[in-house]
Short mmCIF file of C-alpha atoms in Angstrom, two decimals:
data_model
loop_
_atom_site.label_atom_id
_atom_site.label_comp_id
_atom_site.label_asym_id
_atom_site.label_seq_id
_atom_site.Cartn_x
_atom_site.Cartn_y
_atom_site.Cartn_z
CA MET J 1 0.00 0.00 0.00
CA SER J 2 1.97 2.91 -1.24
CA LEU J 3 -0.75 5.44 -0.91
CA LEU J 4 -3.55 3.96 1.18
CA PRO J 5 -6.96 5.63 0.87
CA ASP J 6 -7.87 7.53 3.99
CA ALA J 7 -11.63 7.04 4.20
CA GLY J 8 -14.91 6.91 2.37
CA ALA J 9 -14.84 3.50 0.69
CA ALA J 10 -17.72 1.23 1.68
CA ARG J 11 -16.97 -2.06 3.51
CA LEU J 12 -18.26 -4.78 1.21
CA PRO J 13 -18.57 -8.50 2.06
CA ALA J 14 -16.40 -10.81 -0.04
CA LEU J 15 -19.24 -13.08 -1.15
CA ARG J 16 -18.90 -13.23 -4.95
CA PRO J 17 -16.13 -15.20 -6.61
CA LYS J 18 -13.45 -13.07 -8.20
CA PRO J 19 -13.44 -13.00 -12.02
CA PRO J 20 -10.71 -14.82 -13.92
CA LEU J 21 -7.66 -12.86 -15.06
CA GLU J 22 -6.72 -12.73 -18.75
CA PRO J 23 -3.65 -10.45 -18.78
CA GLN J 24 -2.18 -11.39 -22.16
CA ALA J 25 -5.40 -10.76 -24.07
CA LEU J 26 -5.98 -7.50 -22.20
CA ILE J 27 -2.49 -6.04 -22.41
CA HIS J 28 -2.16 -7.07 -26.05
CA LEU J 29 -4.80 -4.47 -26.89
CA ALA J 30 -2.69 -1.62 -25.46
CA ARG J 31 -1.57 0.95 -28.01
CA SER J 32 0.90 2.93 -25.89
CA SER J 33 3.07 2.53 -22.80
CA GLY J 34 0.61 4.68 -20.84
CA ASP J 35 -2.32 2.59 -22.06
CA VAL J 36 -0.58 -0.54 -20.69
CA PHE J 37 -0.80 0.77 -17.14
CA GLU J 38 -4.36 2.02 -17.52
CA ARG J 39 -5.46 -1.44 -18.64
CA CYS J 40 -3.33 -3.03 -15.90
CA VAL J 41 -4.90 -1.16 -12.97
CA SER J 42 -8.39 -1.61 -14.40
CA GLN J 43 -7.88 -5.38 -14.70
CA ALA J 44 -6.27 -5.59 -11.25
CA LEU J 45 -9.18 -3.70 -9.65
CA GLN J 46 -11.70 -6.00 -11.32
CA THR J 47 -9.79 -9.18 -10.42
CA THR J 48 -8.95 -8.45 -6.78
CA ARG J 49 -11.96 -6.26 -5.94
CA ALA J 50 -9.53 -4.04 -4.04
CA THR J 51 -10.37 -0.55 -2.89
CA THR J 52 -7.54 1.09 -4.83
CA VAL J 53 -4.98 -0.11 -7.39
CA MET J 54 -1.84 1.82 -8.32
CA ALA J 55 0.96 1.31 -10.80
CA PHE J 56 4.31 2.93 -9.98
CA VAL J 57 7.30 3.54 -12.25
CA HIS J 58 10.73 4.38 -10.89
CA ARG J 59 12.21 7.69 -12.13
CA PRO J 60 16.00 7.27 -11.78
CA LEU J 61 16.95 10.92 -12.15
CA GLN J 62 14.85 12.00 -9.18
CA ASP J 63 14.93 8.58 -7.50
CA VAL J 64 11.18 8.58 -6.89
CA LEU J 65 8.32 6.20 -7.51
CA GLU J 66 5.67 7.97 -9.58
CA VAL J 67 2.03 6.86 -9.74
CA VAL J 68 1.47 6.51 -13.49
CA ALA J 69 -1.98 4.90 -13.31
CA ALA J 70 -4.59 4.33 -10.62
CA ALA J 71 -8.08 2.88 -10.35
CA GLY J 72 -10.65 2.78 -7.58
CA HIS J 73 -11.03 5.08 -4.61
CA LEU J 74 -9.08 8.38 -4.76
CA ALA J 75 -7.51 7.32 -8.07
CA GLU J 76 -7.49 10.84 -9.53
CA GLU J 77 -6.02 12.32 -6.36
CA VAL J 78 -3.01 10.02 -6.27
CA LEU J 79 -2.23 10.05 -10.00
CA HIS J 80 1.26 11.41 -10.78
CA ARG J 81 2.17 11.64 -7.12
CA LYS J 82 5.90 11.08 -6.57
CA LEU J 83 7.18 9.34 -3.44
CA ARG J 84 10.75 9.39 -2.19
CA ARG J 85 12.47 6.39 -0.69
CA GLY J 86 10.92 5.25 2.57
CA GLU J 87 7.68 7.15 2.01
CA ALA J 88 5.61 4.16 0.89
CA LEU J 89 5.35 0.38 1.14
CA ALA J 90 5.91 0.21 -2.63
CA TRP J 91 9.55 1.07 -1.96
CA LEU J 92 9.93 -2.16 0.01
CA VAL J 93 8.63 -4.10 -3.00
CA TYR J 94 10.81 -2.18 -5.45
CA SER J 95 13.98 -2.52 -3.39
CA SER J 96 13.54 -6.23 -2.64
CA GLY J 97 12.11 -7.27 -6.00
CA GLU J 98 9.69 -9.53 -4.06
CA GLU J 99 5.95 -9.45 -3.48
CA LEU J 100 4.69 -8.02 -0.22
CA LEU J 101 1.37 -9.12 1.37
CA LEU J 102 0.34 -7.43 4.63
CA ALA J 103 -2.81 -8.05 6.66
CA GLU J 104 -2.46 -4.88 8.74
CA PRO J 105 -0.41 -2.39 6.73
CA HIS J 106 -1.68 0.53 8.78
CA LYS J 107 0.61 -0.65 11.59
CA HIS J 108 3.71 -0.25 9.39
CA GLN J 109 5.60 3.03 9.49
CA GLU J 110 6.24 2.99 5.73
CA ALA J 111 2.52 2.93 4.91
CA HIS J 112 1.45 6.24 3.40
CA PHE J 113 -2.13 7.54 3.63
CA VAL J 114 -3.34 10.47 1.55
CA SER J 115 -4.94 12.31 4.46
CA GLY J 116 -2.47 11.12 7.08
CA LYS J 117 -5.13 9.04 8.83
CA ARG J 118 -4.33 5.35 9.09
CA ARG J 119 -7.16 3.00 8.13
CA PRO J 120 -7.52 -0.80 8.34
CA GLY J 121 -7.27 -2.98 5.25
CA MET J 122 -4.89 -5.34 3.47
CA TYR J 123 -2.01 -4.54 1.12
CA LEU J 124 -0.46 -6.50 -1.74
CA GLY J 125 2.41 -5.28 -3.87
CA VAL J 126 4.30 -7.07 -6.68
CA PRO J 127 7.34 -5.84 -8.60
CA LEU J 128 7.08 -4.93 -12.28
CA ILE J 129 9.99 -6.56 -14.10
CA ASP J 130 11.12 -6.04 -17.68
CA PRO J 131 12.21 -8.92 -19.97
CA ASP J 132 15.83 -8.39 -18.87
CA GLY J 133 14.90 -9.04 -15.23
CA ARG J 134 15.18 -5.40 -14.14
CA VAL J 135 12.63 -4.08 -11.65
CA PHE J 136 11.22 -0.85 -13.08
CA GLY J 137 8.11 -0.36 -10.98
CA VAL J 138 5.47 -1.74 -8.62
CA LEU J 139 1.85 -2.80 -8.93
CA SER J 140 -0.01 -2.48 -5.63
CA VAL J 141 -3.56 -3.04 -4.38
CA ASP J 142 -5.19 -2.38 -1.04
CA THR J 143 -8.54 -3.14 0.59
CA THR J 144 -8.74 -0.11 2.90
CA ASP J 145 -12.19 0.07 4.56
CA SER J 146 -13.29 -3.09 2.72
CA ALA J 147 -14.07 -6.64 3.79
CA GLU J 148 -12.26 -8.08 0.74
CA VAL J 149 -9.43 -10.47 1.57
CA LEU J 150 -6.19 -10.56 -0.40
CA ALA J 151 -4.59 -14.00 -0.58
CA ALA J 152 -2.05 -16.10 -2.47
CA ASP J 153 -4.29 -16.42 -5.53
CA ASP J 154 -4.41 -12.60 -5.74
CA ALA J 155 -0.62 -12.50 -5.56
CA SER J 156 -0.40 -15.07 -8.37
CA ALA J 157 -2.87 -13.09 -10.47
CA LEU J 158 -0.93 -9.86 -9.97
CA HIS J 159 2.34 -11.62 -10.81
CA LEU J 160 0.86 -12.80 -14.10
CA LEU J 161 -0.48 -9.33 -14.77
CA GLY J 162 2.88 -7.78 -13.86
CA GLN J 163 4.73 -10.09 -16.26
CA ALA J 164 2.39 -9.15 -19.08
CA VAL J 165 2.78 -5.47 -18.21
CA GLY J 166 6.60 -5.76 -18.13
CA ALA J 167 6.74 -7.36 -21.56
CA ALA J 168 4.19 -5.04 -23.17
CA TYR J 169 5.57 -1.89 -21.54
CA SER J 170 9.13 -2.67 -22.63
CA ARG J 171 8.02 -3.42 -26.18
CA LEU J 172 5.84 -0.33 -26.54
CA LEU J 173 8.38 1.92 -24.79
CA ALA J 174 11.10 0.76 -27.20
CA LEU J 175 8.74 1.40 -30.12
CA GLU J 176 7.86 4.86 -28.81
CA GLN J 177 11.52 5.71 -28.26
CA ALA J 178 12.34 4.55 -31.79
CA GLN J 179 9.52 6.68 -33.16
CA LEU J 180 10.68 9.63 -31.06
CA THR J 181 14.23 9.19 -32.32
CA ALA J 182 12.97 9.08 -35.89
CA GLN J 183 10.92 12.22 -35.32
CA ARG J 184 13.91 13.98 -33.77
CA TYR J 185 16.15 13.17 -36.68
CA GLU J 186 13.42 14.14 -39.11
CA GLN J 187 13.24 17.50 -37.34
CA LEU J 188 17.02 17.69 -37.45
CA ALA J 189 16.97 16.99 -41.19
CA ARG J 190 14.42 19.76 -41.69
CA LEU J 191 16.54 22.05 -39.54
CA SER J 192 19.59 21.33 -41.68
CA ALA J 193 17.62 22.15 -44.82
CA ASP J 194 16.21 25.34 -43.26
CA LEU J 195 19.65 26.50 -42.14
CA GLU J 196 20.86 26.25 -45.73
CA LEU J 197 18.34 28.97 -46.65
CA LEU J 198 19.22 31.37 -43.81
CA GLN J 199 22.00 33.94 -43.97
CA ASP J 200 21.64 35.96 -40.76
CA PRO J 201 23.49 34.25 -37.86
CA ASN J 202 20.83 35.47 -35.41
CA GLU J 203 18.06 33.89 -37.47
CA ILE J 204 20.12 30.71 -37.70
CA ALA J 205 20.55 30.53 -33.92
CA ARG J 206 16.89 31.36 -33.20
CA HIS J 207 15.63 28.68 -35.58
CA ALA J 208 18.04 26.08 -34.20
CA LEU J 209 17.13 26.84 -30.57
CA GLY J 210 13.42 26.59 -31.36
CA THR J 211 13.93 23.15 -32.88
CA LEU J 212 16.03 21.99 -29.92
CA LEU J 213 13.36 23.08 -27.45
CA ASP J 214 10.72 21.16 -29.42
CA ILE J 215 12.87 18.05 -29.53
CA SER J 216 14.24 18.02 -25.98
CA GLY J 217 11.32 19.07 -23.80
CA PHE J 218 13.53 21.58 -21.96
CA SER J 219 11.90 24.82 -20.92
CA VAL J 220 14.59 27.36 -21.87
CA GLY J 221 17.27 27.62 -24.53
CA GLY J 222 20.08 30.15 -24.55
CA LEU J 223 22.76 31.39 -26.91
CA PHE J 224 25.94 32.92 -25.50
CA GLU J 225 28.65 34.88 -27.25
CA VAL J 226 32.21 34.30 -26.09
CA GLN J 227 33.95 37.62 -26.59
CA PRO J 228 37.66 38.00 -27.50
CA ASP J 229 38.52 39.00 -23.91
CA GLY J 230 36.93 35.80 -22.58
CA GLN J 231 33.76 37.42 -21.27
CA VAL J 232 30.48 35.59 -21.86
CA ALA J 233 27.38 37.51 -22.92
CA LEU J 234 23.85 36.11 -23.25
CA GLN J 235 22.64 36.93 -26.77
CA LEU J 236 19.36 35.06 -27.00
CA LEU J 237 16.89 33.47 -24.57
CA MET J 238 13.97 31.37 -25.83
CA GLY J 239 11.38 28.99 -24.47
CA PRO J 240 8.12 28.89 -22.54
CA ALA J 241 9.87 29.71 -19.27
CA ALA J 242 12.06 32.53 -20.61
CA ASN J 243 11.77 35.72 -18.57
CA THR J 244 13.93 38.30 -16.82
CA GLU J 245 14.34 36.21 -13.66
CA LEU J 246 15.56 33.19 -15.60
CA ASN J 247 17.75 35.41 -17.72
CA SER J 248 19.61 36.35 -14.53
CA ALA J 249 19.81 32.68 -13.55
CA TRP J 250 21.46 31.84 -16.88
CA LEU J 251 23.97 34.63 -16.42
CA ARG J 252 25.12 33.31 -13.05
CA LEU J 253 26.39 30.07 -14.57
CA PRO J 254 29.21 31.43 -16.77
CA HIS J 255 30.89 33.12 -13.82
CA ALA J 256 30.93 30.13 -11.49
CA PRO J 257 34.44 28.57 -11.36
CA ARG J 258 33.12 25.15 -12.29
CA GLY J 259 30.09 26.42 -14.19
CA ILE J 260 29.02 24.38 -17.17
CA ILE J 261 29.63 27.20 -19.64
CA ARG J 262 33.16 27.80 -18.38
CA GLN J 263 33.82 24.08 -18.62
CA VAL J 264 32.49 23.91 -22.18
CA ILE J 265 34.77 26.81 -23.17
CA SER J 266 37.84 25.18 -21.64
CA GLN J 267 37.12 21.59 -22.72
CA ARG J 268 35.50 22.42 -26.08
CA VAL J 269 32.97 19.59 -25.77
CA ALA J 270 29.29 19.27 -24.92
CA LEU J 271 28.66 18.82 -21.20
CA VAL J 272 25.73 18.03 -18.91
CA MET J 273 25.06 19.30 -15.39
CA PRO J 274 22.29 16.93 -14.18
CA ASP J 275 21.64 18.83 -10.96
CA VAL J 276 23.03 22.34 -10.68
CA GLN J 277 21.98 22.45 -7.02
CA ASN J 278 24.06 19.41 -6.16
CA PRO J 279 26.08 20.05 -2.96
CA ALA J 280 29.27 19.45 -4.95
CA ASN J 281 28.64 22.65 -6.92
CA THR J 282 29.51 26.16 -5.80
CA PRO J 283 27.11 28.26 -3.68
CA LEU J 284 26.68 30.58 -6.68
CA GLU J 285 25.54 27.69 -8.83
CA ARG J 286 23.24 26.31 -6.15
CA ARG J 287 21.52 29.70 -5.80
CA SER J 288 20.55 29.52 -9.47
CA LEU J 289 16.99 28.59 -10.36
CA ILE J 290 18.41 26.14 -12.88
CA ARG J 291 18.22 22.46 -11.94
CA THR J 292 19.49 20.75 -15.10
CA ALA J 293 21.61 22.24 -17.87
CA LEU J 294 23.51 21.07 -20.91
CA ALA J 295 25.57 23.09 -23.37
CA ALA J 296 27.75 22.68 -26.45
CA PRO J 297 30.41 24.94 -27.99
CA LEU J 298 30.05 26.87 -31.24
CA MET J 299 33.37 26.89 -33.07
CA ALA J 300 34.90 29.17 -35.70
CA GLN J 301 38.45 28.69 -37.01
CA GLY J 302 39.28 26.40 -34.12
CA GLU J 303 38.12 28.79 -31.38
CA VAL J 304 35.03 28.74 -29.17
CA VAL J 305 33.02 31.78 -30.24
CA GLY J 306 29.71 30.87 -28.64
CA ILE J 307 27.73 28.44 -26.53
CA ILE J 308 24.32 26.95 -27.21
CA GLY J 309 22.57 25.51 -24.16
CA LEU J 310 19.35 24.12 -22.73
CA ALA J 311 18.11 24.44 -19.17
CA GLN J 312 15.32 23.16 -16.99
CA PHE J 313 14.29 25.35 -14.07
CA HIS J 314 13.00 24.28 -10.65
CA THR J 315 12.81 20.56 -11.51
CA GLN J 316 15.40 18.11 -12.80
CA GLN J 317 15.25 16.88 -16.38
CA GLU J 318 16.60 13.56 -17.53
CA VAL J 319 19.32 13.98 -20.15
CA SER J 320 19.91 11.00 -22.40
CA PRO J 321 23.18 10.44 -24.28
CA GLU J 322 21.10 10.73 -27.43
CA LEU J 323 20.05 14.27 -26.52
CA VAL J 324 23.66 15.31 -25.89
CA LYS J 325 24.60 13.91 -29.31
CA LEU J 326 21.69 15.79 -30.83
CA LEU J 327 22.85 19.05 -29.25
CA GLU J 328 26.33 18.46 -30.65
CA MET J 329 24.90 17.86 -34.12
CA VAL J 330 22.81 21.03 -33.96
CA ALA J 331 25.86 23.00 -32.78
CA LEU J 332 27.85 21.62 -35.72
CA ARG J 333 25.10 22.62 -38.14
CA ILE J 334 25.04 26.12 -36.65
CA ASP J 335 28.83 26.28 -37.05
CA ARG J 336 28.55 25.35 -40.71
CA ALA J 337 25.59 27.63 -41.36
CA VAL J 338 27.30 30.62 -39.72
CA GLU J 339 30.53 29.87 -41.56
CA ARG J 340 28.61 29.67 -44.83
CA ALA J 341 26.71 32.87 -44.00
CA SER J 342 30.02 34.59 -43.23
CA GLY J 343 31.38 33.39 -46.56
CA VAL J 344 28.29 34.66 -48.36
CA GLU J 345 28.65 37.99 -46.57
CA ARG J 346 32.30 38.24 -47.62
CA LEU J 347 31.29 37.50 -51.22
CA ARG J 348 28.54 40.11 -50.99
CA LEU J 349 30.98 42.72 -49.73
CA LEU J 350 33.45 41.83 -52.49
CA ARG J 351 30.69 42.09 -55.09
CA GLU J 352 29.56 45.45 -53.68
CA ALA J 353 33.14 46.72 -53.77
CA ALA J 354 33.58 45.50 -57.35
CA LEU J 355 30.37 47.17 -58.54
CA ARG J 356 31.27 50.41 -56.76
CA SER J 357 34.69 50.30 -58.36
CA VAL J 358 33.09 50.06 -61.82
CA GLY J 359 31.18 53.27 -61.15
CA ARG J 360 34.25 55.08 -59.86
CA VAL J 361 36.40 53.99 -62.80
CA LEU J 362 33.77 55.49 -65.13
CA GLU J 363 34.02 58.77 -63.19
CA TYR J 364 37.68 59.14 -64.11
CA ARG J 365 37.08 58.39 -67.79
CA ASP J 366 34.14 60.80 -68.03
CA ASP J 367 36.02 63.60 -66.27
CA GLU J 368 33.10 63.89 -63.84
CA THR J 369 33.70 65.38 -60.40
CA PHE J 370 35.32 62.88 -58.07
CA GLY J 371 32.80 61.14 -55.78
CA HIS J 372 29.77 61.28 -58.11
CA THR J 373 29.07 57.54 -57.71
CA ASP J 374 29.26 57.62 -53.92
CA ARG J 375 27.16 60.79 -53.69
CA VAL J 376 24.33 59.60 -55.92
CA THR J 377 24.36 56.18 -54.21
CA THR J 378 24.06 57.74 -50.75
CA LEU J 379 21.33 60.18 -51.80
CA ALA J 380 19.40 57.50 -53.68
CA LEU J 381 19.37 55.20 -50.65
CA ARG J 382 18.24 58.03 -48.36
CA LEU J 383 15.44 58.89 -50.78
CA GLY J 384 14.51 55.21 -51.13
CA ARG J 385 14.15 54.85 -47.37
CA VAL J 386 11.93 57.94 -47.17
CA LEU J 387 9.73 56.36 -49.84
CA GLY J 388 9.55 53.10 -47.84
CA LEU J 389 11.47 50.78 -50.16
CA SER J 390 12.12 47.22 -49.01
CA ALA J 391 15.63 45.93 -48.26
CA ASP J 392 15.75 44.13 -51.63
CA ALA J 393 14.61 47.24 -53.50
CA LEU J 394 17.24 49.35 -51.72
CA GLN J 395 19.93 46.87 -52.79
CA HIS J 396 18.70 47.05 -56.41
CA LEU J 397 18.72 50.85 -56.22
CA ARG J 398 22.26 50.82 -54.82
CA TRP J 399 23.54 48.53 -57.57
CA GLY J 400 21.73 50.62 -60.17
CA ALA J 401 23.52 53.70 -58.83
CA TYR J 402 26.88 51.92 -59.13
CA LEU J 403 26.21 50.80 -62.72
CA HIS J 404 23.95 53.53 -64.14
CA ASP J 405 26.56 54.79 -66.62
CA ILE J 406 28.33 51.51 -67.39
CA GLY J 407 27.28 51.83 -71.04
CA LYS J 408 29.59 54.83 -71.43
CA VAL J 409 32.48 52.38 -71.87
CA ALA J 410 31.30 52.20 -75.51
CA VAL J 411 31.20 56.00 -75.98
CA SER J 412 34.31 57.58 -77.55
CA ASP J 413 36.56 59.87 -75.51
CA ALA J 414 36.01 62.63 -78.05
CA ILE J 415 32.35 62.76 -77.05
CA LEU J 416 32.73 61.98 -73.35
CA ARG J 417 35.43 64.59 -72.79
CA LYS J 418 34.15 67.25 -75.21
CA PRO J 419 34.10 70.61 -73.35
CA GLY J 420 31.38 72.19 -75.49
CA PRO J 421 27.86 71.31 -76.64
CA LEU J 422 27.33 68.05 -78.48
CA THR J 423 26.14 67.86 -82.06
CA PRO J 424 22.84 66.04 -82.75
CA SER J 425 24.69 62.90 -83.91
CA GLU J 426 27.01 63.04 -80.91
CA ARG J 427 24.02 63.42 -78.61
CA LEU J 428 22.39 60.32 -80.15
CA GLU J 429 25.60 58.34 -79.56
CA MET J 430 25.72 59.56 -75.97
CA GLN J 431 22.08 58.61 -75.42
CA ARG J 432 22.77 55.08 -76.67
CA HIS J 433 24.88 54.46 -73.55
CA VAL J 434 21.79 53.45 -71.54
CA VAL J 435 20.86 50.71 -74.01
CA THR J 436 24.49 49.58 -74.27
CA GLY J 437 24.69 49.36 -70.47
CA TYR J 438 21.45 47.40 -70.32
CA ASP J 439 22.70 44.98 -72.97
CA LEU J 440 26.05 44.54 -71.21
CA LEU J 441 24.27 43.46 -68.02
CA LEU J 442 21.63 41.33 -69.71
CA ASP J 443 23.72 38.16 -69.65
CA GLU J 444 25.03 38.69 -66.10
CA LEU J 445 22.84 36.32 -64.08
CA PHE J 446 23.70 37.93 -60.75
CA VAL J 447 22.34 41.34 -61.88
CA PRO J 448 18.57 41.50 -61.23
CA ARG J 449 16.10 42.96 -63.71
CA GLU J 450 15.42 45.93 -61.40
CA VAL J 451 19.08 46.98 -61.61
CA ARG J 452 19.07 46.80 -65.39
CA GLU J 453 15.92 48.94 -65.42
CA VAL J 454 17.71 51.71 -63.51
CA VAL J 455 20.55 51.59 -66.06
CA ARG J 456 18.18 51.71 -69.07
CA HIS J 457 15.48 54.11 -67.89
CA HIS J 458 17.11 56.73 -65.63
CA HIS J 459 16.89 59.28 -68.50
CA GLU J 460 13.18 58.72 -69.18
CA ARG J 461 10.87 61.68 -68.44
CA TRP J 462 7.54 61.74 -66.65
CA ASP J 463 5.96 63.43 -69.70
CA GLY J 464 7.31 60.77 -72.09
CA ALA J 465 9.90 62.99 -73.79
CA GLY J 466 12.91 61.08 -72.43
CA TYR J 467 14.98 58.23 -73.84
CA PRO J 468 15.57 55.48 -74.88
CA ASP J 469 11.97 54.13 -74.90
CA GLY J 470 9.88 57.26 -74.37
CA LEU J 471 8.17 55.81 -71.32
CA ALA J 472 5.86 58.12 -69.36
CA GLY J 473 4.38 58.34 -65.88
CA HIS J 474 4.16 55.16 -63.86
CA ASP J 475 5.31 53.10 -66.83
CA ILE J 476 8.80 54.24 -65.86
CA PRO J 477 10.12 51.81 -63.21
CA LEU J 478 10.04 53.35 -59.74
CA LEU J 479 13.74 52.85 -59.04
CA ALA J 480 14.62 54.63 -62.30
CA ARG J 481 12.29 57.54 -61.35
CA ILE J 482 13.98 57.80 -57.96
CA PHE J 483 17.49 57.67 -59.36
CA SER J 484 16.81 60.22 -62.12
CA VAL J 485 16.00 62.90 -59.53
CA VAL J 486 19.18 62.20 -57.58
CA ASP J 487 21.34 62.00 -60.74
CA VAL J 488 20.13 65.33 -62.10
CA TYR J 489 20.51 67.02 -58.70
CA ASP J 490 24.14 65.89 -58.42
CA ALA J 491 24.81 66.89 -62.04
CA LEU J 492 23.42 70.39 -61.38
CA THR J 493 25.38 70.93 -58.17
CA SER J 494 28.70 69.57 -59.52
CA GLU J 495 31.38 71.25 -61.61
CA ARG J 496 31.59 69.81 -65.14
CA PRO J 497 33.89 70.63 -68.10
CA TYR J 498 31.00 72.43 -69.78
CA LYS J 499 29.38 74.23 -66.78
CA HIS J 500 29.80 75.66 -63.33
CA ALA J 501 28.19 74.07 -60.26
CA TRP J 502 24.72 75.38 -59.44
CA PRO J 503 23.96 76.64 -55.93
CA ASN J 504 21.90 74.18 -53.88
CA ALA J 505 18.84 76.47 -53.78
CA ALA J 506 18.87 76.90 -57.54
CA ALA J 507 19.17 73.14 -58.10
CA LEU J 508 16.21 72.44 -55.79
CA ALA J 509 14.18 75.13 -57.51
CA GLU J 510 14.90 73.49 -60.87
CA LEU J 511 13.76 70.10 -59.57
CA SER J 512 10.55 71.67 -58.27
CA ARG J 513 9.96 73.39 -61.62
CA CYS J 514 10.37 70.10 -63.48
CA ALA J 515 8.18 68.06 -61.09
CA GLY J 516 5.31 66.59 -63.09
CA THR J 517 7.05 67.09 -66.45
CA GLN J 518 10.57 65.64 -66.25
CA PHE J 519 10.24 64.00 -62.81
CA ASP J 520 7.68 62.16 -60.72
CA ALA J 521 6.24 64.92 -58.51
CA GLU J 522 5.90 62.62 -55.48
CA VAL J 523 9.54 61.58 -55.73
CA VAL J 524 10.64 65.24 -55.99
CA ALA J 525 8.52 66.15 -52.94
CA ALA J 526 10.16 63.36 -50.94
CA PHE J 527 13.61 64.44 -52.11
CA LEU J 528 13.02 68.02 -51.00
CA THR J 529 12.32 66.79 -47.46
CA LEU J 530 15.85 65.33 -47.35
CA LEU J 531 17.57 68.64 -48.09
#
């Protein structure tokens, strides 16, 4: 009698014969490990006519016997109750591996009653044993406040039932664990595929932590940055239990001399701290709200640059070797994803520098004022942000600014560097530079259509009198309309071989005058707010 009912069950005479037990047929119908115990206690209650039946499973991490199923009186009240060693008669059964039949269990100190009031009745407990002969739990019945008598035939019936439960539970538990493992690795496979599509290291870490929390059952996940001076900073906290209080608890761990994060940094391997509040740990660690923690290093060029960890607060969490391996695999995937993202970022910066260099080289050949490319790029991006462009659109606008005059490579120096007015034929050749630039970029797969549109259409006019295609109004691509305002403004305010620089006020007045004819009036209005 692990938890003996305290009162309320009617005393019934044991007049009817007890029904036969058919454990194999009954347990065979179970579809899950939990269903095994539900069927077990129901069958045991029917067979023994006890007051209460309980099935216990030992939880090694906490070293408790947990009631996983109950039937009869007070069944709902005792379900999931956890009893420490010595708190219940079931511990005697578990420790000895032998059945225990008591006529007066209320006289035994180990007997546990829900209300604390000892009541008369009999107790019978049998060990639950797996196919390998290991005791993993206890099946107990009691007849508190009942006239039913428990005897040897009841013990035999419960032994048979316990054997069936042990076999079925082990089989179904192994099946469930295999299914869980398959699900975890399926999630890990999806995570690997998702990480291939992400470029931002913060997005990579957030996605990986979310998957780990789903897989592990831990309540909080954290990402730490290991700074060059050795300091550890918490960068990200996720999970259902994440809050300011737990954030502080996480931060205590890195500074403890034997803290798990410090150990991971020094040993460069994944580590587990099963019970942070173990007396062997430091007082600082024991004051933490964390009970169980595990963490793995994030590496870059052979150095620990970060830590990814999981924590359970207030209660201990069992950590299987499989979970540690899973954390290591996720850490490795984050390493690779961040390394790839860093490589992509380096390529992006190199590409940006190359495109900018193209624009600046053209400045020298055209004898334009030094810095034209950088000025129009900066102004175009500022104007694009005021107009609410997306990040992608801003990148297209920036590249268009770099490359807007790339077609001038095909224009002769005699025309490009001519100090006076151009003849009509020379002007036509100059105007062809936008089409030439568009054609040059047409076969470059990395140059988006929007960039080519800036190159081709930045000399179109709102009234349709521009070139090369005579587009008008909103038929002119927006990025080209934006850039044309910036390009003309910089041309007006810059010294050229054929003109002096206009004062800023005069240039703005000219833009306002041409709004609605040469330029999109809304774009001009937005530009005026910048200056």
